Coordinates of C-alpha atoms in Angstrom, one line a residue:
M5 CA -107.5 8.1 13.3
E6 CA -104.4 8.7 15.4
N7 CA -103.3 5.0 15.1
F8 CA -103.2 5.0 11.3
E9 CA -99.8 5.8 9.8
F10 CA -99.8 8.0 6.7
S11 CA -96.9 7.5 4.3
T12 CA -98.1 9.1 1.1
E13 CA -100.8 11.6 0.1
L14 CA -104.3 10.2 0.1
L15 CA -105.3 12.5 -2.7
P16 CA -102.5 14.2 -4.6
G17 CA -102.4 18.0 -4.1
L18 CA -104.8 17.9 -1.1
P19 CA -103.9 18.1 2.6
E20 CA -104.3 14.9 4.5
E21 CA -107.4 16.0 6.4
L22 CA -109.2 16.9 3.2
G23 CA -108.2 13.6 1.5
L24 CA -109.5 11.7 4.5
E25 CA -112.7 13.7 4.5
C26 CA -113.3 12.9 0.8
L27 CA -112.7 9.2 1.3
S28 CA -114.9 9.1 4.4
R29 CA -117.8 10.3 2.3
L30 CA -117.5 7.4 -0.1
P31 CA -120.6 5.2 0.1
C32 CA -119.8 1.7 1.5
T33 CA -120.8 0.1 -1.8
A34 CA -117.8 1.8 -3.4
H35 CA -115.2 0.7 -0.9
R36 CA -114.4 -2.6 -2.6
L37 CA -113.6 -0.9 -5.9
A38 CA -111.8 2.0 -4.2
S39 CA -109.6 -0.4 -2.3
R40 CA -108.0 -1.4 -5.6
V41 CA -106.8 2.1 -6.4
C42 CA -103.6 1.7 -4.3
H43 CA -102.2 0.0 -1.2
R44 CA -102.6 3.1 0.8
W45 CA -106.3 3.3 0.1
R46 CA -106.8 -0.4 0.7
D47 CA -105.1 -0.3 4.1
L48 CA -107.1 2.7 5.1
L49 CA -110.5 1.4 4.0
Q50 CA -109.8 -1.9 5.8
S51 CA -108.7 -0.2 9.0
P52 CA -110.9 -0.4 12.1
D53 CA -109.8 3.2 12.8
F54 CA -111.3 4.4 9.5
Y55 CA -114.6 2.6 10.3
Y56 CA -114.9 4.4 13.6
H57 CA -113.9 7.6 12.0
R58 CA -116.8 7.3 9.5
K59 CA -119.1 6.3 12.3
K60 CA -118.2 9.3 14.4
L61 CA -118.9 11.6 11.4
G62 CA -122.2 9.9 10.7
Y63 CA -121.3 8.4 7.3
T64 CA -122.1 4.8 8.2
Q65 CA -125.5 3.3 7.5
K66 CA -127.5 0.7 9.3
V67 CA -128.9 -2.3 7.3
A68 CA -130.9 -5.2 8.5
C69 CA -129.4 -8.7 8.1
L70 CA -132.0 -11.5 8.2
V71 CA -131.7 -15.3 8.3
L72 CA -134.4 -16.1 5.8
N73 CA -136.0 -19.2 4.4
F74 CA -135.5 -18.9 0.6
N75 CA -137.0 -22.1 -0.7
G76 CA -140.0 -23.1 1.5
G77 CA -142.5 -21.4 -0.8
T78 CA -144.2 -18.1 -0.1
V79 CA -145.9 -17.9 3.3
N80 CA -149.1 -16.8 1.5
G81 CA -149.3 -20.1 -0.3
P82 CA -148.6 -23.8 0.2
K83 CA -145.0 -24.8 0.9
K84 CA -143.3 -27.0 -1.6
P85 CA -143.9 -30.7 -0.7
G86 CA -140.8 -32.7 0.3
V87 CA -138.5 -29.7 0.2
S88 CA -136.5 -29.0 3.3
P89 CA -136.0 -25.3 4.3
S90 CA -132.9 -23.6 2.9
Y91 CA -131.8 -20.6 4.9
G92 CA -129.7 -17.7 3.6
I93 CA -128.9 -14.2 4.6
A94 CA -130.9 -11.2 3.2
V95 CA -129.6 -7.7 3.6
F96 CA -132.2 -4.8 3.6
D97 CA -131.3 -1.1 3.2
S98 CA -134.4 0.8 4.6
V99 CA -133.2 4.0 2.9
S100 CA -132.9 2.7 -0.7
Q101 CA -135.5 -0.1 -0.1
R102 CA -132.9 -2.4 -1.7
W103 CA -132.7 -6.1 -0.9
V104 CA -129.6 -8.2 -1.5
R105 CA -128.9 -11.9 -0.9
L106 CA -125.5 -12.8 0.4
P107 CA -123.7 -15.9 -0.8
V108 CA -123.7 -18.8 1.7
Y109 CA -120.2 -19.9 2.8
R110 CA -119.2 -23.5 2.9
Y111 CA -122.8 -24.9 3.2
P112 CA -124.3 -25.8 -0.3
N113 CA -127.6 -26.7 1.3
G114 CA -128.1 -23.4 3.0
L115 CA -127.0 -21.9 6.4
P116 CA -127.0 -24.1 9.5
F117 CA -130.5 -24.1 11.0
F118 CA -130.9 -21.8 14.1
C119 CA -127.5 -20.2 13.5
Q120 CA -127.0 -16.8 15.2
L121 CA -126.1 -13.4 13.7
A122 CA -124.2 -10.5 15.2
S123 CA -122.3 -7.6 13.6
C124 CA -119.6 -5.1 14.6
E125 CA -117.0 -3.0 12.8
G126 CA -118.7 -3.4 9.4
K127 CA -118.6 -7.2 9.6
L128 CA -121.3 -9.8 9.9
V129 CA -120.6 -12.8 12.1
V130 CA -122.5 -16.1 11.8
M131 CA -122.1 -18.6 14.6
G132 CA -123.3 -22.1 15.5
G133 CA -126.6 -23.8 14.5
W134 CA -127.4 -27.2 13.2
D135 CA -125.9 -28.8 10.0
P136 CA -128.8 -28.6 7.5
V137 CA -128.2 -32.2 6.3
S138 CA -127.3 -34.1 9.5
Y139 CA -129.0 -31.8 12.0
D140 CA -125.9 -32.1 14.2
P141 CA -124.9 -29.0 16.2
V142 CA -121.9 -27.2 14.7
T143 CA -119.3 -24.8 16.1
D144 CA -118.5 -22.9 12.9
V145 CA -117.8 -19.2 13.0
F146 CA -118.0 -17.3 9.6
I147 CA -117.3 -13.6 9.1
Y148 CA -118.5 -11.5 6.2
D149 CA -116.7 -8.3 5.4
F150 CA -119.1 -5.8 3.8
M151 CA -116.1 -3.8 2.5
T152 CA -114.4 -6.7 0.6
Q153 CA -117.7 -8.6 0.1
Q154 CA -115.9 -11.8 1.1
W155 CA -116.3 -14.5 3.8
R156 CA -113.6 -15.9 6.0
Q157 CA -113.7 -18.6 8.6
G158 CA -113.1 -17.6 12.3
K159 CA -112.0 -19.7 15.2
D160 CA -114.6 -22.3 16.1
M161 CA -116.8 -21.8 19.2
P162 CA -115.3 -23.4 22.3
S163 CA -118.1 -26.0 22.5
K164 CA -121.4 -27.0 20.8
R165 CA -124.4 -25.0 22.0
S166 CA -127.8 -24.3 20.6
F167 CA -130.3 -21.5 21.1
F168 CA -127.9 -19.2 22.9
A169 CA -128.0 -15.4 23.4
I170 CA -125.7 -13.3 21.2
G171 CA -124.6 -9.7 21.0
A172 CA -121.7 -7.7 19.6
C173 CA -120.0 -4.4 20.5
L174 CA -116.6 -2.8 19.8
G175 CA -115.0 -5.7 17.9
R176 CA -116.3 -8.4 20.3
V177 CA -119.1 -10.9 20.1
F178 CA -120.7 -12.2 23.3
I179 CA -122.5 -15.5 23.6
A180 CA -124.3 -16.9 26.7
G181 CA -126.7 -19.7 27.7
G182 CA -128.4 -22.1 25.3
H183 CA -128.0 -25.8 25.7
D184 CA -125.4 -28.4 25.0
E185 CA -125.6 -31.6 23.0
N186 CA -127.4 -33.4 25.8
K187 CA -130.1 -30.7 26.0
N188 CA -128.7 -29.4 29.3
A189 CA -129.2 -25.7 29.8
L190 CA -126.1 -23.6 30.2
R191 CA -125.1 -20.7 32.4
S192 CA -121.6 -20.2 30.9
A193 CA -120.7 -17.3 28.6
W194 CA -117.8 -16.5 26.2
V195 CA -116.5 -13.6 24.2
Y196 CA -115.0 -13.7 20.7
D197 CA -112.4 -11.0 19.8
L198 CA -113.0 -10.4 16.1
R199 CA -109.5 -8.8 15.5
K200 CA -107.5 -11.4 17.4
D201 CA -109.7 -14.3 16.3
E202 CA -109.6 -15.5 20.0
W203 CA -112.2 -16.8 22.5
S204 CA -112.1 -15.9 26.2
Q205 CA -114.4 -17.3 28.9
L206 CA -116.5 -15.0 31.0
G207 CA -117.9 -15.6 34.5
E208 CA -121.1 -17.6 34.8
M209 CA -124.6 -16.2 34.9
S210 CA -126.8 -16.4 37.9
E211 CA -128.7 -19.4 36.4
E212 CA -129.0 -21.6 33.4
R213 CA -130.8 -20.0 30.4
D214 CA -131.9 -22.0 27.4
E215 CA -133.6 -20.3 24.5
C216 CA -132.6 -16.9 25.9
E217 CA -132.2 -13.7 23.9
G218 CA -129.2 -11.3 23.8
V219 CA -129.3 -7.5 23.5
V220 CA -126.4 -5.0 23.7
I221 CA -127.5 -1.7 25.2
E222 CA -125.6 1.6 24.6
E223 CA -122.3 -0.2 24.0
D224 CA -122.2 -0.7 27.7
E225 CA -124.1 -3.8 28.7
F226 CA -124.9 -7.3 27.3
W227 CA -128.3 -8.4 28.4
V228 CA -129.3 -12.1 28.4
V229 CA -133.0 -12.1 28.6
S230 CA -135.3 -14.8 30.0
G231 CA -134.7 -18.5 29.1
Y232 CA -135.3 -21.5 31.3
R233 CA -133.4 -24.1 33.3
T234 CA -132.9 -27.8 32.3
E235 CA -135.6 -29.0 34.7
S236 CA -138.0 -26.2 33.7
Q237 CA -138.4 -27.0 29.9
G238 CA -140.4 -24.2 28.2
Q239 CA -141.1 -22.3 31.5
F240 CA -139.5 -19.0 30.4
D241 CA -138.2 -16.8 33.3
G242 CA -139.0 -13.1 33.7
S243 CA -135.4 -12.1 34.8
A244 CA -132.2 -11.3 32.9
D245 CA -128.5 -11.5 33.5
V246 CA -126.6 -8.3 32.6
Y247 CA -122.9 -8.3 31.8
G248 CA -121.1 -4.9 32.2
L249 CA -118.7 -4.5 29.3
K250 CA -116.5 -2.2 31.4
S251 CA -116.8 -3.8 34.8
G252 CA -116.6 -7.4 33.5
Q253 CA -119.2 -8.4 36.1
W254 CA -122.7 -10.0 35.9
R255 CA -125.7 -8.6 37.7
R256 CA -129.2 -10.1 37.8
V257 CA -132.4 -8.0 37.1
E258 CA -135.9 -9.2 37.9
G259 CA -139.2 -8.6 36.3
V260 CA -138.0 -7.4 32.9
W261 CA -139.8 -10.0 30.7
E262 CA -143.3 -11.6 30.8
P263 CA -142.8 -15.0 32.4
G264 CA -143.8 -17.9 30.1
R265 CA -143.2 -15.9 26.9
C266 CA -140.4 -17.0 24.5
P267 CA -138.0 -14.1 23.9
R268 CA -136.4 -15.4 20.7
S269 CA -135.8 -12.6 18.2
C270 CA -138.5 -10.3 19.7
V271 CA -136.6 -8.4 22.4
G272 CA -135.7 -4.8 21.7
M273 CA -135.1 -1.5 23.6
G274 CA -137.8 1.2 23.7
K275 CA -137.3 5.0 23.7
D276 CA -137.9 4.9 27.5
G277 CA -134.9 2.6 28.0
K278 CA -137.0 -0.4 28.9
L279 CA -137.1 -3.8 27.1
V280 CA -139.8 -4.1 24.4
N281 CA -141.5 -7.2 23.1
W282 CA -141.8 -6.6 19.4
A283 CA -144.7 -9.1 19.2
E284 CA -146.8 -6.8 21.3
L285 CA -146.4 -3.7 19.2
N286 CA -149.1 -4.7 16.8
P287 CA -151.5 -7.7 16.3
A288 CA -150.1 -8.0 12.7
V289 CA -146.8 -9.4 14.1
R290 CA -147.9 -11.3 17.2
V291 CA -146.7 -14.7 15.8
G292 CA -143.1 -15.3 14.9
A293 CA -142.1 -11.7 15.4
C294 CA -138.6 -10.5 14.6
G295 CA -137.5 -6.9 15.1
I296 CA -134.3 -5.2 13.9
S297 CA -133.6 -1.7 15.2
L298 CA -132.3 0.7 12.5
G299 CA -131.8 3.9 14.4
G300 CA -135.1 5.5 15.1
R301 CA -137.0 3.0 13.1
V302 CA -137.5 -0.7 13.4
L303 CA -137.9 -3.4 10.7
L304 CA -140.6 -5.8 12.0
T305 CA -141.6 -9.2 10.5
G306 CA -144.2 -11.6 11.7
S307 CA -147.7 -13.0 11.2
G308 CA -151.1 -12.1 12.7
Y309 CA -151.9 -15.7 13.5
Q310 CA -150.3 -19.2 13.4
G311 CA -149.9 -20.2 9.8
G312 CA -150.9 -16.8 8.5
P313 CA -149.1 -14.7 5.9
H314 CA -145.7 -13.3 6.9
G315 CA -145.6 -9.5 6.7
Y316 CA -142.8 -7.0 6.6
Y317 CA -143.2 -3.5 8.2
M318 CA -141.3 -0.4 9.3
V319 CA -142.3 1.3 12.5
E320 CA -141.0 4.6 14.0
M321 CA -140.4 4.3 17.7
K322 CA -142.0 7.2 19.6
E323 CA -142.0 7.4 23.4
G324 CA -145.5 7.3 24.9
Q325 CA -147.3 6.9 21.5
H326 CA -148.9 4.0 19.7
S327 CA -146.5 2.8 17.0
K328 CA -148.1 2.7 13.5
L329 CA -146.9 0.0 11.1
E330 CA -145.9 0.9 7.5
K331 CA -146.3 -2.2 5.3
L332 CA -143.4 -2.9 3.0
N333 CA -143.6 -4.3 -0.5
V334 CA -141.0 -7.1 -0.5
P335 CA -139.8 -9.0 -3.6
D336 CA -141.1 -12.6 -3.6
E337 CA -137.6 -14.0 -3.2
F338 CA -137.3 -12.3 0.2
S339 CA -140.8 -12.9 1.5
G340 CA -140.1 -16.1 3.3
F341 CA -140.1 -16.8 7.1
V342 CA -137.5 -14.8 9.1
Q343 CA -135.7 -17.0 11.7
S344 CA -133.6 -14.3 13.3
G345 CA -131.5 -11.2 12.4
C346 CA -129.4 -8.3 13.5
Y347 CA -128.5 -4.9 12.2
A348 CA -125.1 -4.1 10.7
E349 CA -123.6 -0.6 10.6
I350 CA -121.5 -0.4 7.4

């Protein structure tokens, strides 16, 4: 908190460190109301330094953010005839078991199809996808602030790309791979600075990677897993390109993924430090699996077979042990198909 300038007492009659400790313990759901108390509190609560201070003290919480089909009918029953899917964002708090639906920004017919989510510094970032009416690729960047509970528009992506890898860390969002408007697989990568609202180009990966998956590991590396080249449609590769966040260099790693297996939304990190395919944890999620790490536990969604009911589960990750799934009772509104997701620490 050295960068934050104090001009008046945070709490009258208390030393600064005690006032800061009290405000740090406020639950994130109270931040919006607390920011209206005075300018001093508002500036503090909106400060990235305050966010990292709360994170260091262990007062932040991890929630799952899911791109969810809200109007396609329940997976357990027939879908509504003639109704196009309408995607929105659901937020799940595994501690309170509370589900919340976020308002959709600028798109009255739902989120862009296949848009990507990432989160850092208490904010949720939505990028790209296809317009839900025209199906044209979009370059939109939208940012949701969990403190103010408001959306704002960020600087557009440098170019149109679909099915790209995404990851976020320390106020930056990384994207790589995917394909352009002409279905050409890409090897280029960019980084978006959330505070500066600026894009910068990174070096290119070792090869083109369409339909790849992104994972940030230990706030140190951005992994772009699998994918395929333009001339190898659907032939998913077993390698990954890894970007060092400190070195600014790419390196290639072989044999980290099952060749021929689509990695979309089902790549995670196990307790042993190796990549995990969430779809292989349990037969109940072998189809359409999506996993969101929430500390030592993982929210898993998926079906046991093609066209089967879509289940929601919590699983505790234990090294060297078979992971047992705990089935969740999910409100009907939030029981639709999960396209993708990420965790947010707020």
